[in-house]
Short mmCIF file of C-alpha atoms in Angstrom, two decimals:
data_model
loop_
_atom_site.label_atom_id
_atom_site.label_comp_id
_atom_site.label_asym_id
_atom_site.label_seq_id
_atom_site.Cartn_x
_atom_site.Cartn_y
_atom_site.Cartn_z
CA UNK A 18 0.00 0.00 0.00
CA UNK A 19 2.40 2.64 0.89
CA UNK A 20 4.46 1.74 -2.46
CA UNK A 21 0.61 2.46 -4.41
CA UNK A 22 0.86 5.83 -2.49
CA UNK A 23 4.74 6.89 -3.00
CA UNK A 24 3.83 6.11 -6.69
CA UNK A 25 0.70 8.17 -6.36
CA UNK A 26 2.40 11.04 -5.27
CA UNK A 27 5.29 11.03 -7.73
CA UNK A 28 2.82 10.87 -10.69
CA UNK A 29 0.96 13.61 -9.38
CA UNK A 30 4.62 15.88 -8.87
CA UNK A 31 4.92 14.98 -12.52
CA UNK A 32 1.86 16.22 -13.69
CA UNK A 33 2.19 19.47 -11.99
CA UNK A 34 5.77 19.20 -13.84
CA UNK A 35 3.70 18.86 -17.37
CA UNK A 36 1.26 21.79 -16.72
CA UNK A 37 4.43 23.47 -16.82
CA UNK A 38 6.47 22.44 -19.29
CA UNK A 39 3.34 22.44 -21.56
CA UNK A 40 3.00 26.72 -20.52
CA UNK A 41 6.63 26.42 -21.85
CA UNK A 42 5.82 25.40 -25.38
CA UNK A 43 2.56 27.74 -24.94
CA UNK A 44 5.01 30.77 -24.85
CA UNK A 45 3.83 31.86 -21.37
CA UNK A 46 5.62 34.38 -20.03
CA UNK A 47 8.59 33.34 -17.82
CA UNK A 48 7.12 35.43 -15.08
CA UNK A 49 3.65 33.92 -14.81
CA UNK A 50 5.35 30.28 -14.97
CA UNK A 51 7.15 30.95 -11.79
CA UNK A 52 4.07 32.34 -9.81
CA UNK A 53 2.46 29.54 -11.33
CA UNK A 54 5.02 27.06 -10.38
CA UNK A 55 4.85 28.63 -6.53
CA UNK A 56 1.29 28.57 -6.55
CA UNK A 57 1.46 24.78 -7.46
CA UNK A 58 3.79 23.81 -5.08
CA UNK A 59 1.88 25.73 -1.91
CA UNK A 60 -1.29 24.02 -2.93
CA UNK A 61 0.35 20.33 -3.62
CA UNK A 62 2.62 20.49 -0.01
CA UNK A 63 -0.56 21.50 1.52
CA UNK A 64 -2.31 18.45 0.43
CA UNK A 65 0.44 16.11 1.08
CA UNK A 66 0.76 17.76 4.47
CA UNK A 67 -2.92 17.31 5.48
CA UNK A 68 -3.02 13.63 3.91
CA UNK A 69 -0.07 12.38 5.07
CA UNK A 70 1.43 14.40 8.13
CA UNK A 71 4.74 16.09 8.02
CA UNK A 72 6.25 13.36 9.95
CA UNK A 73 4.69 10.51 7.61
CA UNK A 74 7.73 7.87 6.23
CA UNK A 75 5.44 8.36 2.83
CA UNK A 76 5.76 11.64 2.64
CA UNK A 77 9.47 11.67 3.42
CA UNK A 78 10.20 9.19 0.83
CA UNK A 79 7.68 10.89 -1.57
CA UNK A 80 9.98 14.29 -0.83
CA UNK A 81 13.77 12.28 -1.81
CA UNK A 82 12.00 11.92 -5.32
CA UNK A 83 10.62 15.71 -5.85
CA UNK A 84 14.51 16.97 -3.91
CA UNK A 85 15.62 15.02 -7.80
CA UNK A 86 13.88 18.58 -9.13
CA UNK A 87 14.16 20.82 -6.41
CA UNK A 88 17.45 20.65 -4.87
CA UNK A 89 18.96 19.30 -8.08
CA UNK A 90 18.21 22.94 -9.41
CA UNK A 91 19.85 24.39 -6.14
CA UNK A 92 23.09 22.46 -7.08
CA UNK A 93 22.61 22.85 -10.48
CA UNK A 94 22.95 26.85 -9.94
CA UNK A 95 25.86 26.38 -6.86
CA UNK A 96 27.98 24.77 -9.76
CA UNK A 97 27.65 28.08 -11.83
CA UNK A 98 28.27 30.37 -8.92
CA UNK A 99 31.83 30.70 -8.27
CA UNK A 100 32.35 30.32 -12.29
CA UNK A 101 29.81 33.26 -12.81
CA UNK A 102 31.39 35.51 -10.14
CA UNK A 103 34.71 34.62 -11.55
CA UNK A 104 34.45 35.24 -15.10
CA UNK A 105 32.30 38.37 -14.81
CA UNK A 106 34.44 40.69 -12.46
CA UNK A 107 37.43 39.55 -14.92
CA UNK A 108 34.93 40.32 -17.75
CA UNK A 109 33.89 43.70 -16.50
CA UNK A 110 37.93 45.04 -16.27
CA UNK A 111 38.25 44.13 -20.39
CA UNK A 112 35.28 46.36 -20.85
CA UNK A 113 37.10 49.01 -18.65
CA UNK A 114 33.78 49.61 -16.97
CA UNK A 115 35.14 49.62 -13.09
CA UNK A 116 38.85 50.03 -13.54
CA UNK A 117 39.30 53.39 -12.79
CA UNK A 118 36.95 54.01 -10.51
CA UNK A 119 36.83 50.36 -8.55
CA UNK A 120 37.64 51.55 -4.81
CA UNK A 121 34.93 54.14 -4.59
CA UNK A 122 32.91 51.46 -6.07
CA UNK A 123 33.53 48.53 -3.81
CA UNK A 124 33.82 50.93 -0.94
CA UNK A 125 30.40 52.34 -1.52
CA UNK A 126 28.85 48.57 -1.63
CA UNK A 127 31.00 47.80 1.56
CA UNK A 128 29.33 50.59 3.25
CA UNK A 129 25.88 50.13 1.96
CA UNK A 130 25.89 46.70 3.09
CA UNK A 131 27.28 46.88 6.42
CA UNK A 132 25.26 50.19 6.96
CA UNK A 133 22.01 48.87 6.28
CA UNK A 134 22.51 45.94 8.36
CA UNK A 135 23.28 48.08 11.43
CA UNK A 136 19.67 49.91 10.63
CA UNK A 137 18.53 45.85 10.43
CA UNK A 138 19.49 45.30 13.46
CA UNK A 139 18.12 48.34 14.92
CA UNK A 140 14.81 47.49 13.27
CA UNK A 141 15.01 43.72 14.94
CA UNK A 142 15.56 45.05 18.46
CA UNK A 143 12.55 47.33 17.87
CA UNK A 144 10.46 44.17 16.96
CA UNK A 145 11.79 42.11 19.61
CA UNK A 146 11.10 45.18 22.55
CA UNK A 147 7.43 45.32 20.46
CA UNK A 148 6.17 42.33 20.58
CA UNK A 149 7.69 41.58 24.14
CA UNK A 150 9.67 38.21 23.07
CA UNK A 151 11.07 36.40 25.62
CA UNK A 152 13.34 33.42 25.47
CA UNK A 153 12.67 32.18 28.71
CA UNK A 154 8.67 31.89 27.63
CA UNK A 155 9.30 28.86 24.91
CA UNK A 156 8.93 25.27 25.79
CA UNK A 157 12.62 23.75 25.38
CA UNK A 158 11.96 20.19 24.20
CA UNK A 159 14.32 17.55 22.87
CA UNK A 160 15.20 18.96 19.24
CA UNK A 161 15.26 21.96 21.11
CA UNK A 162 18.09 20.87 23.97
CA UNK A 163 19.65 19.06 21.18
CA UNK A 164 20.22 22.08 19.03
CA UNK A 165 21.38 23.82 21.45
CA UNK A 166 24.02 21.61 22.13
CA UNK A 167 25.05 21.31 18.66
CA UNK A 168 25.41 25.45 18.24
CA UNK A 169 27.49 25.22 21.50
CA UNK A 170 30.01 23.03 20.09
CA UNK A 171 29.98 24.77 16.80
CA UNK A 172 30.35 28.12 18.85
CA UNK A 173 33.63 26.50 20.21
CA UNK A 174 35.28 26.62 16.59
CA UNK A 175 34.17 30.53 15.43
CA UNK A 176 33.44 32.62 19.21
CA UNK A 177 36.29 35.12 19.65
CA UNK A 178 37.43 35.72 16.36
CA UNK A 179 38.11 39.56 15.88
CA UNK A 180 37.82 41.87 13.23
CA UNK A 181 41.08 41.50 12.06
CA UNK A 182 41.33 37.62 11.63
CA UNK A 183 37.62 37.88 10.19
CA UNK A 184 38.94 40.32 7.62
CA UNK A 185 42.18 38.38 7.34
CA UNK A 186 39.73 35.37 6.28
CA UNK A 187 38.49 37.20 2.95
CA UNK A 188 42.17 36.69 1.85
CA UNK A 189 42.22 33.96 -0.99
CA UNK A 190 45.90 32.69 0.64
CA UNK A 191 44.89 29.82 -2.11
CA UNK A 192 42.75 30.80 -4.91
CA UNK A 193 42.13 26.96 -6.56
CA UNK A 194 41.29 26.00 -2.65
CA UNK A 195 38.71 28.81 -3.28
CA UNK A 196 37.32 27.62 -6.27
CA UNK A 197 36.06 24.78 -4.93
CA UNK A 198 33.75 26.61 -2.50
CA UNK A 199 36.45 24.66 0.89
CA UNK A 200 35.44 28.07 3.17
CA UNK A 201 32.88 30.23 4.18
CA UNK A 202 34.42 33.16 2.72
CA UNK A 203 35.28 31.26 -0.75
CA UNK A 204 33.29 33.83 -3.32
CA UNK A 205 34.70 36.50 -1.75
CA UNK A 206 37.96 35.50 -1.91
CA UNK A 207 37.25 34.02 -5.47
CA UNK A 208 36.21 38.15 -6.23
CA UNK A 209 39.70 39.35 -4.95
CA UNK A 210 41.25 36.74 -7.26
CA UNK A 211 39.22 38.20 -10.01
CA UNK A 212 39.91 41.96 -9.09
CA UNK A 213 43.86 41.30 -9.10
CA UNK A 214 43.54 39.48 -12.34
CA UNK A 215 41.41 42.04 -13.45
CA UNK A 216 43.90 44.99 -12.46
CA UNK A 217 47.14 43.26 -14.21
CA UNK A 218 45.17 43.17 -17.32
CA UNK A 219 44.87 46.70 -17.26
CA UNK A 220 48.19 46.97 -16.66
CA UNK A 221 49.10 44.55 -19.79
CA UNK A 222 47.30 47.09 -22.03
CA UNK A 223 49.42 49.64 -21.54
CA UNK A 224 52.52 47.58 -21.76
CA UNK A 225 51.76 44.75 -24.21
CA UNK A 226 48.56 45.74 -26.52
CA UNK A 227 48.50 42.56 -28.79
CA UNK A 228 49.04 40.48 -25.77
CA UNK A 229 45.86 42.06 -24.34
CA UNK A 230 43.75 41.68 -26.58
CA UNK A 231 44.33 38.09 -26.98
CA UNK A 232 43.47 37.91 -23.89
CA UNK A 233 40.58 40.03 -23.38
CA UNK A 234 39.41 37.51 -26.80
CA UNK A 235 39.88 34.75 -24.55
CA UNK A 236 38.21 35.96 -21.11
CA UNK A 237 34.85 36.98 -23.83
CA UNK A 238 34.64 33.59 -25.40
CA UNK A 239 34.60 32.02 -22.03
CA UNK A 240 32.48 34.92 -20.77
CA UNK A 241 29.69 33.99 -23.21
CA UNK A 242 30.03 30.63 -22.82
CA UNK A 243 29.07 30.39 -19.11
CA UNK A 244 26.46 32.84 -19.34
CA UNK A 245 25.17 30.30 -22.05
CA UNK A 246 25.13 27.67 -18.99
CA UNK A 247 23.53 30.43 -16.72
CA UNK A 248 20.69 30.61 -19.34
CA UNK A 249 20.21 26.55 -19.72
CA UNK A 250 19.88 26.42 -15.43
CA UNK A 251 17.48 29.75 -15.55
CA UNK A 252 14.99 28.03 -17.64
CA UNK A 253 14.42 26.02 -15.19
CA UNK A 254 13.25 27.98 -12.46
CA UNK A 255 9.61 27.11 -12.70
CA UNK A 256 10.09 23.74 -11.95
CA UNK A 257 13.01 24.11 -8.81
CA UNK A 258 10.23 26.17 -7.25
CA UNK A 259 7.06 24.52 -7.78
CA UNK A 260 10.17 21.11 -5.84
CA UNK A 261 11.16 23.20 -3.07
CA UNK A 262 8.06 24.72 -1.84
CA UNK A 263 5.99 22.23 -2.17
CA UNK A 264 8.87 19.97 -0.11
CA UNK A 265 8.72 22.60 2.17
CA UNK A 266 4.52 23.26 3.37
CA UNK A 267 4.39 19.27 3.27
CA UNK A 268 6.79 19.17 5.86
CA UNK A 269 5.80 21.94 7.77
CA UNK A 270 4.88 21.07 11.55
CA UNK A 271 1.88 23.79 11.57
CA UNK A 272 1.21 23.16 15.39
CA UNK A 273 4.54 24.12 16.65
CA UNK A 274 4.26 27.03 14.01
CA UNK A 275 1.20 28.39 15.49
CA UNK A 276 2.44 27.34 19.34
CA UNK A 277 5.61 29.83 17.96
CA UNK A 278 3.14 32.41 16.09
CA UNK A 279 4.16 35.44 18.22
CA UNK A 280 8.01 35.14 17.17
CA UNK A 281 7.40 34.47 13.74
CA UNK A 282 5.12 37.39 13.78
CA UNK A 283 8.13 39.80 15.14
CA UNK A 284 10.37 38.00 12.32
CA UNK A 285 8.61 38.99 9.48
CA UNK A 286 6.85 42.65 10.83
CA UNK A 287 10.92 43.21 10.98
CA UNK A 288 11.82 41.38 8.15
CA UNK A 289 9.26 43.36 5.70
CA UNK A 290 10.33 46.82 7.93
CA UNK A 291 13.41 46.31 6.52
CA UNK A 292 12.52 45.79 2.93
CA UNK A 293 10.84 48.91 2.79
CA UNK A 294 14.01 50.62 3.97
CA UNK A 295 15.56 49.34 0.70
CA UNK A 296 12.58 50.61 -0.86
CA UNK A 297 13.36 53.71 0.44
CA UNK A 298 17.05 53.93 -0.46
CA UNK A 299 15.92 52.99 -4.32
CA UNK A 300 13.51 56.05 -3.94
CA UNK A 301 16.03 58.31 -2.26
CA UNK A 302 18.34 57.67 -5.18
CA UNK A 303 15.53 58.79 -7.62
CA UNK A 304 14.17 55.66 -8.99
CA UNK A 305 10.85 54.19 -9.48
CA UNK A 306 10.69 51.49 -5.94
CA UNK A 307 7.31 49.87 -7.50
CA UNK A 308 9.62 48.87 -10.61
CA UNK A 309 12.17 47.36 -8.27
CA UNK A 310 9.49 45.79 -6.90
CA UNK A 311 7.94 44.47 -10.14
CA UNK A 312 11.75 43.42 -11.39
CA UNK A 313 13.19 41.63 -8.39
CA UNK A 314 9.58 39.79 -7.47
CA UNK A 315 11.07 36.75 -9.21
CA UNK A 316 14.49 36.62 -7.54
CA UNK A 317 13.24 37.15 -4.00
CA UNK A 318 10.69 34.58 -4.69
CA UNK A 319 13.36 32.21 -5.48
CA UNK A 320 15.51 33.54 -2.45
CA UNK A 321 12.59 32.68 -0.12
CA UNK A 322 11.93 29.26 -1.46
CA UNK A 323 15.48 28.11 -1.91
CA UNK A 324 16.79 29.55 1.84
CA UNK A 325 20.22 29.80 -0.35
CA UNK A 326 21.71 33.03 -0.90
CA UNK A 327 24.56 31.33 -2.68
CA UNK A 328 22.06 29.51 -4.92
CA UNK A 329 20.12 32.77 -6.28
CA UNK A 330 23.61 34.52 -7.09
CA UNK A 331 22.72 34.09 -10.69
CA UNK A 332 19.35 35.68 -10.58
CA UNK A 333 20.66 38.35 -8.29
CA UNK A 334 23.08 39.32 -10.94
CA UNK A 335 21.26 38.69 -14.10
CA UNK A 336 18.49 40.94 -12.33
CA UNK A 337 20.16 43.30 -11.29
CA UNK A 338 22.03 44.19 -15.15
CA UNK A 339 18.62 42.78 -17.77
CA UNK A 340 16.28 44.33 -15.64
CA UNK A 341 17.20 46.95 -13.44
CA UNK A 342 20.12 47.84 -15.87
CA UNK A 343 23.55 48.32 -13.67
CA UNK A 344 26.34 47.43 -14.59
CA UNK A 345 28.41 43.71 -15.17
CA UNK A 346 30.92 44.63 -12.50
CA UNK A 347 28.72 46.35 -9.75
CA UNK A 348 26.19 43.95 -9.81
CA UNK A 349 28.77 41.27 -9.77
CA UNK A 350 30.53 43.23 -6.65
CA UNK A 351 27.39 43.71 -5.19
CA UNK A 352 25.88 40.01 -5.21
CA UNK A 353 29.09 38.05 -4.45
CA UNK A 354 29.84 40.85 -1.41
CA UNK A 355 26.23 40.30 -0.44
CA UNK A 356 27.20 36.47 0.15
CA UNK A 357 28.84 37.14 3.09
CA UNK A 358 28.89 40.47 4.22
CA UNK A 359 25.62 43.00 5.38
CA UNK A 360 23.51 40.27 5.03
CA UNK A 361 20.76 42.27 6.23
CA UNK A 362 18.40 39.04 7.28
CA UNK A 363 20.63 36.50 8.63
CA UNK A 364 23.27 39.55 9.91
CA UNK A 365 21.40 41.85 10.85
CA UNK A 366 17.73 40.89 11.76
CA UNK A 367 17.82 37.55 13.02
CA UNK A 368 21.00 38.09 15.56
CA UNK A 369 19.69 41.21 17.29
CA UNK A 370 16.17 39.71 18.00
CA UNK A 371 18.04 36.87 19.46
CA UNK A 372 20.13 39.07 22.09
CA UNK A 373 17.26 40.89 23.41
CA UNK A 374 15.59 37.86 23.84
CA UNK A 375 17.74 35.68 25.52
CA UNK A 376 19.21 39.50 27.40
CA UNK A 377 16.84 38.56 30.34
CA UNK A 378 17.53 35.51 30.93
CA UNK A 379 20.68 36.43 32.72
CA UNK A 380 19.80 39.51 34.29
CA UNK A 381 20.69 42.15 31.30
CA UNK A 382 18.09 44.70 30.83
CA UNK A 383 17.69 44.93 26.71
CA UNK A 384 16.53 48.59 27.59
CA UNK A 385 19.92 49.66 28.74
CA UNK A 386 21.47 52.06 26.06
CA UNK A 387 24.74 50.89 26.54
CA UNK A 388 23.90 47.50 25.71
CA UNK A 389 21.80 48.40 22.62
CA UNK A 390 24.10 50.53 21.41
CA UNK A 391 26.68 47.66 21.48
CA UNK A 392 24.48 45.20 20.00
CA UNK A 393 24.11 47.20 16.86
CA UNK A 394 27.71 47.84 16.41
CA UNK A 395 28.79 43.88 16.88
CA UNK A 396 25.61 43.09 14.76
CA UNK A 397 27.38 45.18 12.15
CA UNK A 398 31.16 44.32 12.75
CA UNK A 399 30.54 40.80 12.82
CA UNK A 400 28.38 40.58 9.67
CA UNK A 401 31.59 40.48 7.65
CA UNK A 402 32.17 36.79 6.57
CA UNK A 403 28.64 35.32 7.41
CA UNK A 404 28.39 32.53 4.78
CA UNK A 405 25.19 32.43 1.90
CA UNK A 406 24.30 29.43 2.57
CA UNK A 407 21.84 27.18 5.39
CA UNK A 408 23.79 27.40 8.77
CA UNK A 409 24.73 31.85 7.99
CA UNK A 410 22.44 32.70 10.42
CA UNK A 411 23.50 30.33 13.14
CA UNK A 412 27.30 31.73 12.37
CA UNK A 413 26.63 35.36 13.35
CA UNK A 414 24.01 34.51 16.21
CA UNK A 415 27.22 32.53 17.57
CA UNK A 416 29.28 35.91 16.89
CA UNK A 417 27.22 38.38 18.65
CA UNK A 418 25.98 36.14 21.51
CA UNK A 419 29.13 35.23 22.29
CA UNK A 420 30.18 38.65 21.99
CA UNK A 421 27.52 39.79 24.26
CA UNK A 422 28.47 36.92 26.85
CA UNK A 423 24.85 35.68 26.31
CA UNK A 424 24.27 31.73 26.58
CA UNK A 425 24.74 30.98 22.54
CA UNK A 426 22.54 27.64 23.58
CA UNK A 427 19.35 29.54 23.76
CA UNK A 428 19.79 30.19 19.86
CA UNK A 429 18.18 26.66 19.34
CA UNK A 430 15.02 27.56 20.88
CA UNK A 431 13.08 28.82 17.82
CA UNK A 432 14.27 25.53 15.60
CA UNK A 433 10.98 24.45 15.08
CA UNK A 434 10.32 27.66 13.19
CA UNK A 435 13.52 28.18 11.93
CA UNK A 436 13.01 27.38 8.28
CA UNK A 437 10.52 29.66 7.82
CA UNK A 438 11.81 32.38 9.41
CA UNK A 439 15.20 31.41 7.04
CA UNK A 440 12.89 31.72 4.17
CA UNK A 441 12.30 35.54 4.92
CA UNK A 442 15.24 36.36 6.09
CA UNK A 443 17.26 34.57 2.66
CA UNK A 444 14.95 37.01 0.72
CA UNK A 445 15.88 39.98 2.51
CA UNK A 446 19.51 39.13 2.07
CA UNK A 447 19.23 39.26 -1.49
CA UNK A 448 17.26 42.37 -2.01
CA UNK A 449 19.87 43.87 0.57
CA UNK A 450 22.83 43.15 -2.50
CA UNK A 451 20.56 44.25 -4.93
CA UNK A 452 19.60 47.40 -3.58
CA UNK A 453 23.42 48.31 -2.88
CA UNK A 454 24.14 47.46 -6.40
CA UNK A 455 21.66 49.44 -8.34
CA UNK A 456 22.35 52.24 -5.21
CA UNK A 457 26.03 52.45 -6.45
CA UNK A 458 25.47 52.64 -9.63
CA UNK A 459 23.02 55.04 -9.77
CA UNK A 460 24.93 57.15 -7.76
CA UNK A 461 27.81 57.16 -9.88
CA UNK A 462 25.86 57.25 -12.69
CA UNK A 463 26.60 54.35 -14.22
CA UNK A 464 22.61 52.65 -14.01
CA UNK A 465 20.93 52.91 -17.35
CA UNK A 466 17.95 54.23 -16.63
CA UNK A 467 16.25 53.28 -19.73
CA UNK A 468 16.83 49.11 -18.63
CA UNK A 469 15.45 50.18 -15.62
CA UNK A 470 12.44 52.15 -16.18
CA UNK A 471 11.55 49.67 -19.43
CA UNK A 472 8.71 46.99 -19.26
CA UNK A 473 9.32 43.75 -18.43
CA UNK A 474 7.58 42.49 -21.88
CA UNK A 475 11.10 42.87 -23.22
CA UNK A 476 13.07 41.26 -20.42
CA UNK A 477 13.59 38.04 -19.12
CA UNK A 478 16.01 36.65 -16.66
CA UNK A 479 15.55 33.60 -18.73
CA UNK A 480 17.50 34.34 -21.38
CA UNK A 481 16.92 33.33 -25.04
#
């Protein structure tokens, strides 16, 4: 019987699979398939959910089949990501678009990244004093004790580390160790690589013309060729999403969700406070927000239903330069800095509403100026190396906790919520990079505003 029902529910996955493939060959917009493939997925995990049981061995072996799909896709666009990052920051120098004026560049990124995670964290305290969380309210169970020994250990390895070593540890000391994604900090230190690369070819052009051309030929041949692979993965967007989130409702525990509702109520009143400070930035920089809006929807969608910010580098970037028009480098800068720096969700949210909630459990008042005043500024210092993938989040709790001398156990309370808090707070991590990139350029005018301000009905993040 429960062989019928696994084979029941994979035939069913597949037909959701053909209503989409067959809008495909309908020439449905790329836009409306992904909403489409969303809306899918909510409705089929919500069914599977209510007929099975998020704990149900059916269900779980049901959801190996549909990860084939879903987290194949995730992989599928973490193979292109250090590639992508690579080739396009090299790229951008051979179209001289960043070399001259690449500090103020990077350093305006930098600042917009780590700034607007210090207003993050600002906006999670708020939240957290709002809504009157309290660590020392929630029921600690076994997967709750359990977690919390497993961020102790794991605190054991990363507590402690200054500013200095963390900034130290954006150093590619080995470049092809970097490649292979070995370290937290590997894009970043895969976009120094790049930017040194990038600077002795514009050094080669003034010593050795022929010699750089040939190899600015080279670096656009292999330019176009992985943006050729970036298209084939793109196309198939629909599908990853309508996997993932329907993996993730069916195995939703609802009841500890709702037992939980007050903290992920704070999460995401603070989460969307925060994306309407980015909406705010775009506006203060002269720019249409409600096109940002319209132009990143698919992105952010993909951010929220992956929980990878490594894994939606590709749409970040081709985002950011076929729709909202800025530039190969910045947006390149701006994404692969956004991996693990100023995320604004996992950095900046997420660890602040953790220290005033756990504050009171030994006797700190989360009131007192002094403290909050220090929690911002270690929210801010330690976002610098906070990895874009699962487990980010967890890092820079473990950083500010243990910088706060707060018990870095009590982190594991909310993991029966956790992934769909992650989900919100992935999303706002992207939009964070995006909004610094088409920030920067727009300030040094370098957006075109044309791209920007043009409908969609001539875009697609698809590609051809």
């Amino acid at each position: 019987m429960d062989n019928l029902l696994l084979i029941v529910n994979i035939i069913a996955f597949l037909f959701l699979i053909g209503l989409l493939y067959t809008m495909h060959r309908k020439n449905v917009s790329f836009s409306k398939r992904v909403f489409t493939g969303l809306g899918l997925g909510i409705l089929f995990g919500f069914i599977l959910n209510f007929a099975y049981g998020a704990d149900s061995a059916i269900l779980a072996k049901s959801v190996s089949w549909f990860n084939i799909v879903g987290t194949g896709y995730v992989k599928l666009l973490q193979m292109i990501v250090v590639p992508l990052v690579f080739i396009s920051i090299l790229g951008a120098f051979t179209k001289v678009t960043i070399g001259k004026n690449f500090g103020k560049m990077a350093g305006m990124i930098l600042g917009i990244l780590v700034g607007t995670t210090a207003i993050a964290a600002a906006i999670g305290i708020s939240a957290s004093l709002l809504f009157g969380l309290d660590a020392s309210e929630i029921v600690q169970g076994e997967a709750e004790t359990a977690r919390g020994v497993s961020i102790e250990e794991r605190s054991a390895n990363v507590a402690g580390k200054a500013l200095p070593d963390q900034i130290l540890d954006l150093l590619p000391a080995n470049p092809f160790l970097d490649f292979t994604g070995a370290r937290p900090t590997s894009t970043i230190g895969v976009v120094i690589f790049a930017a040194f690369l990038g600077f002795a070819y514009l050094a080669l052009t003034r010593r050795d013309e022929e010699n750089a051309n040939l190899v600015k030929r080279g670096i656009d041949a292999l330019y176009s060729l992985i943006m050729g692979v970036v298209r084939i993965v793109l196309r198939l967007t629909p599908y990853g999403i309508l996997a993932i989130i329907a993996r993730t409702v069916a195995t939703s525990d609802f009841a500890a969700i709702f037992s939980l509702g007050k903290f992920v109520l704070a999460s995401y009143v603070a989460l969307l406070v925060m994306y309407l400070v980015h909406l705010i930035i775009i506006t203060v920089s002269g720019l249409n927000p409600i096109t940002y809006v319209k132009k990143t929807a698919e992105a952010l969608l993909f951010a929220f239903s992956s929980r990878s910010s490594a894994g939606t580098l590709p749409l970040n970037i081709k985002t950011q330069t076929d729709r909202l028009g800025v530039p190969d480098g910045v947006a390149n800068f701006a994404g692969s800095f956004g991996l693990s720096i100023g995320q604004n969700g996992c950095a900046g949210v997420y660890p602040a509403m953790l220290a005033v909630m756990i504050a009171p459990t030994v006797g700190q008042n989360p009131l007192e100026p002094t403290f909050l005043i220090t929690l911002i500024a270690i929210v801010a210092i330690s976002s610098f190396g906070v990895a874009g993938v699962g487990g980010g989040a967890t890092f820079a709790a473990i950083l500010v906790l243990s910088a706060l001398n707060l018990p870095v156990a009590l982190a594991g309370l909310l993991i029966s919520v956790e992934p769909l808090i992650d989900m919100g707070r992935t999303a706002l991590n992207v939009s964070g990079s995006m909004t610094a990139g088409v920030t920067t350029a727009r300030i040094n005018g370098e957006l075109d505003k044309d791209v920007y301000n043009d409908s969609m009905e001539h875009q697609s993040i698809e590609g051809a």
